[in-house]
Amino acid sequence: MAMRIMASKAEGDRKEPINEQAVVNAYTAMRSELNQIYSKITELEMEVSEHSLVINAIQPLDPSRRCYRMIGGVLVERTIKEVLPAVQRNKEGIEEVIARLNEALEKKKKEIAEFETKYKIKIRKPENEVQDDGGKKEGSSQGVLVGPASSNE
């Protein structure tokens, strides 16, 4: 029973790699996590940009003007007065998530740096390495479409 408790405590801490391959695997997993965080931040920054474009497009318009918003794959008719605050709240929420992801990113970078120092890991980068992947992402599941201004409403 005492051995089982010791094993449980050890599992709570990050396990020490036992051989060179285990160190490489752990390091690769950490780098993969870092890349996933970078990707998610980039994706969310694109969404913030899209939200900003929508806000800037509909803000100067008549608040009673009809517009259409995509919510979970369903196009819903609303007014600008109803949609604008929701889009602004969504943008703020995404910005908060980006801030938390940036904190997690810094934490992961620090963890990787400590791991590199501990195991004396040196990264050799190719001289012709290309950093930019184009940053192309598909649209999100929400959108706003403003209908034509009509004088009979």
mmCIF file of C-alpha atoms in Angstrom:
data_model
loop_
_atom_site.group_PDB
_atom_site.id
_atom_site.type_symbol
_atom_site.label_atom_id
_atom_site.label_comp_id
_atom_site.label_asym_id
_atom_site.label_seq_id
_atom_site.Cartn_x
_atom_site.Cartn_y
_atom_site.Cartn_z
ATOM 1 C CA MET A 1 0.000 0.000 0.000
ATOM 2 C CA ALA A 2 2.829 2.428 0.802
ATOM 3 C CA MET A 3 4.391 1.844 -2.608
ATOM 4 C CA ARG A 4 1.131 2.689 -4.316
ATOM 5 C CA ILE A 5 0.925 6.030 -2.504
ATOM 6 C CA MET A 6 4.485 6.833 -3.534
ATOM 7 C CA ALA A 7 3.644 6.065 -7.161
ATOM 8 C CA SER A 8 0.623 8.366 -7.007
ATOM 9 C CA LYS A 9 2.698 11.219 -5.650
ATOM 10 C CA ALA A 10 5.312 10.722 -8.350
ATOM 11 C CA GLU A 11 2.626 10.805 -11.046
ATOM 12 C CA GLY A 12 1.586 14.287 -9.895
ATOM 13 C CA ASP A 13 5.028 15.632 -10.738
ATOM 14 C CA ARG A 14 6.362 15.631 -14.257
ATOM 15 C CA LYS A 15 8.079 12.280 -14.687
ATOM 16 C CA GLU A 16 11.805 12.346 -15.226
ATOM 17 C CA PRO A 17 12.766 10.919 -18.627
ATOM 18 C CA ILE A 18 14.862 7.791 -18.193
ATOM 19 C CA ASN A 19 16.781 7.708 -21.465
ATOM 20 C CA GLU A 20 17.711 9.871 -24.425
ATOM 21 C CA GLN A 21 14.687 8.783 -26.479
ATOM 22 C CA ALA A 22 12.347 9.642 -23.594
ATOM 23 C CA VAL A 23 13.934 13.107 -23.364
ATOM 24 C CA VAL A 24 13.472 13.603 -27.113
ATOM 25 C CA ASN A 25 9.839 12.439 -26.928
ATOM 26 C CA ALA A 26 9.076 14.723 -23.976
ATOM 27 C CA TYR A 27 10.745 17.665 -25.715
ATOM 28 C CA THR A 28 8.862 16.980 -28.959
ATOM 29 C CA ALA A 29 5.562 16.852 -27.064
ATOM 30 C CA MET A 30 6.330 20.172 -25.367
ATOM 31 C CA ARG A 31 7.206 21.808 -28.701
ATOM 32 C CA SER A 32 3.993 20.424 -30.182
ATOM 33 C CA GLU A 33 1.957 21.957 -27.341
ATOM 34 C CA LEU A 34 3.717 25.279 -27.937
ATOM 35 C CA ASN A 35 2.859 25.162 -31.653
ATOM 36 C CA GLN A 36 -0.776 24.353 -30.847
ATOM 37 C CA ILE A 37 -0.970 27.395 -28.571
ATOM 38 C CA TYR A 38 0.564 29.582 -31.302
ATOM 39 C CA SER A 39 -1.949 28.245 -33.835
ATOM 40 C CA LYS A 40 -4.917 28.870 -31.561
ATOM 41 C CA ILE A 41 -3.754 32.423 -30.808
ATOM 42 C CA THR A 42 -3.396 33.126 -34.537
ATOM 43 C CA GLU A 43 -6.852 31.693 -35.232
ATOM 44 C CA LEU A 44 -8.453 33.771 -32.477
ATOM 45 C CA GLU A 45 -6.635 36.934 -33.591
ATOM 46 C CA MET A 46 -8.179 36.429 -37.041
ATOM 47 C CA GLU A 47 -11.618 36.166 -35.409
ATOM 48 C CA VAL A 48 -11.018 39.393 -33.458
ATOM 49 C CA SER A 49 -10.057 41.060 -36.733
ATOM 50 C CA GLU A 50 -13.280 39.804 -38.370
ATOM 51 C CA HIS A 51 -15.344 41.023 -35.417
ATOM 52 C CA SER A 52 -13.677 44.443 -35.679
ATOM 53 C CA LEU A 53 -14.514 44.645 -39.374
ATOM 54 C CA VAL A 54 -18.163 43.828 -38.654
ATOM 55 C CA ILE A 55 -18.339 46.341 -35.788
ATOM 56 C CA ASN A 56 -16.786 49.084 -37.927
ATOM 57 C CA ALA A 57 -19.170 48.280 -40.795
ATOM 58 C CA ILE A 58 -22.416 48.331 -38.800
ATOM 59 C CA GLN A 59 -21.674 50.944 -36.121
ATOM 60 C CA PRO A 60 -22.396 54.027 -38.282
ATOM 61 C CA LEU A 61 -25.649 52.535 -39.627
ATOM 62 C CA ASP A 62 -29.170 53.196 -38.360
ATOM 63 C CA PRO A 63 -29.711 51.057 -35.208
ATOM 64 C CA SER A 64 -33.192 50.053 -36.378
ATOM 65 C CA ARG A 65 -31.848 48.737 -39.670
ATOM 66 C CA ARG A 66 -32.346 45.042 -40.190
ATOM 67 C CA CYS A 67 -29.349 42.720 -40.329
ATOM 68 C CA TYR A 68 -28.765 38.996 -40.328
ATOM 69 C CA ARG A 69 -26.555 37.088 -37.938
ATOM 70 C CA MET A 70 -25.341 33.521 -38.235
ATOM 71 C CA ILE A 71 -25.760 31.709 -34.921
ATOM 72 C CA GLY A 72 -24.668 28.088 -34.856
ATOM 73 C CA GLY A 73 -25.328 27.597 -38.554
ATOM 74 C CA VAL A 74 -28.751 29.314 -38.495
ATOM 75 C CA LEU A 75 -29.267 32.721 -40.106
ATOM 76 C CA VAL A 76 -31.328 34.921 -37.774
ATOM 77 C CA GLU A 77 -32.865 38.314 -38.596
ATOM 78 C CA ARG A 78 -32.208 41.010 -35.994
ATOM 79 C CA THR A 79 -31.640 44.743 -35.853
ATOM 80 C CA ILE A 80 -28.250 46.401 -35.647
ATOM 81 C CA LYS A 81 -29.235 47.636 -32.171
ATOM 82 C CA GLU A 82 -29.541 43.980 -31.047
ATOM 83 C CA VAL A 83 -26.546 42.571 -32.918
ATOM 84 C CA LEU A 84 -23.883 45.214 -32.248
ATOM 85 C CA PRO A 85 -23.604 44.655 -28.465
ATOM 86 C CA ALA A 86 -23.468 40.875 -28.959
ATOM 87 C CA VAL A 87 -20.662 41.156 -31.529
ATOM 88 C CA GLN A 88 -18.771 43.530 -29.216
ATOM 89 C CA ARG A 89 -19.166 41.093 -26.282
ATOM 90 C CA ASN A 90 -17.954 38.216 -28.441
ATOM 91 C CA LYS A 91 -14.915 40.237 -29.489
ATOM 92 C CA GLU A 92 -14.093 41.086 -25.857
ATOM 93 C CA GLY A 93 -14.475 37.442 -24.850
ATOM 94 C CA ILE A 94 -12.129 36.318 -27.615
ATOM 95 C CA GLU A 95 -9.594 38.965 -26.555
ATOM 96 C CA GLU A 96 -9.720 37.612 -22.973
ATOM 97 C CA VAL A 97 -9.076 34.082 -24.248
ATOM 98 C CA ILE A 98 -6.125 35.380 -26.298
ATOM 99 C CA ALA A 99 -4.688 37.030 -23.167
ATOM 100 C CA ARG A 100 -4.961 33.746 -21.223
ATOM 101 C CA LEU A 101 -3.399 31.827 -24.113
ATOM 102 C CA ASN A 102 -0.523 34.328 -24.215
ATOM 103 C CA GLU A 103 0.065 33.673 -20.498
ATOM 104 C CA ALA A 104 0.030 29.922 -21.162
ATOM 105 C CA LEU A 105 2.406 30.483 -24.084
ATOM 106 C CA GLU A 106 4.923 32.320 -21.901
ATOM 107 C CA LYS A 107 4.659 29.610 -19.252
ATOM 108 C CA LYS A 108 5.255 26.892 -21.855
ATOM 109 C CA LYS A 109 8.223 28.807 -23.342
ATOM 110 C CA LYS A 110 9.763 29.056 -19.875
ATOM 111 C CA GLU A 111 9.134 25.342 -19.253
ATOM 112 C CA ILE A 112 10.788 24.458 -22.576
ATOM 113 C CA ALA A 113 13.770 26.732 -21.850
ATOM 114 C CA GLU A 114 14.261 25.057 -18.456
ATOM 115 C CA PHE A 115 13.998 21.631 -20.104
ATOM 116 C CA GLU A 116 16.553 22.645 -22.760
ATOM 117 C CA THR A 117 18.936 23.877 -20.061
ATOM 118 C CA LYS A 118 18.476 20.814 -17.876
ATOM 119 C CA TYR A 119 19.122 18.353 -20.708
ATOM 120 C CA LYS A 120 21.557 20.585 -22.653
ATOM 121 C CA ILE A 121 19.365 20.630 -25.763
ATOM 122 C CA LYS A 122 20.562 22.719 -28.697
ATOM 123 C CA ILE A 123 18.320 23.332 -31.715
ATOM 124 C CA ARG A 124 19.894 23.577 -35.151
ATOM 125 C CA LYS A 125 17.686 25.529 -37.554
ATOM 126 C CA PRO A 126 17.989 25.193 -41.323
ATOM 127 C CA GLU A 127 19.426 28.313 -42.924
ATOM 128 C CA ASN A 128 16.548 28.628 -45.403
ATOM 129 C CA GLU A 129 13.758 28.051 -42.858
ATOM 130 C CA VAL A 130 10.503 29.786 -43.753
ATOM 131 C CA GLN A 131 8.495 31.121 -40.796
ATOM 132 C CA ASP A 132 5.372 32.389 -42.582
ATOM 133 C CA ASP A 133 2.719 29.785 -43.429
ATOM 134 C CA GLY A 134 0.369 32.271 -45.056
ATOM 135 C CA GLY A 135 -1.950 32.372 -42.042
ATOM 136 C CA LYS A 136 -5.035 31.422 -44.058
ATOM 137 C CA LYS A 137 -8.015 30.318 -41.962
ATOM 138 C CA GLU A 138 -11.591 29.563 -42.838
ATOM 139 C CA GLY A 139 -14.407 31.730 -41.443
ATOM 140 C CA SER A 140 -16.038 31.100 -38.100
ATOM 141 C CA SER A 141 -19.540 29.844 -37.331
ATOM 142 C CA GLN A 142 -20.968 33.320 -36.645
ATOM 143 C CA GLY A 143 -21.406 36.242 -38.989
ATOM 144 C CA VAL A 144 -23.507 39.314 -39.623
ATOM 145 C CA LEU A 145 -25.172 40.330 -42.879
ATOM 146 C CA VAL A 146 -26.771 43.774 -43.097
ATOM 147 C CA GLY A 147 -29.821 44.020 -45.328
ATOM 148 C CA PRO A 148 -30.529 46.945 -47.628
ATOM 149 C CA ALA A 149 -31.967 50.070 -46.061
ATOM 150 C CA SER A 150 -35.701 50.143 -46.671
ATOM 151 C CA SER A 151 -37.917 53.170 -46.301
ATOM 152 C CA ASN A 152 -41.149 51.218 -45.630
ATOM 153 C CA GLU A 153 -40.198 49.932 -42.151
#
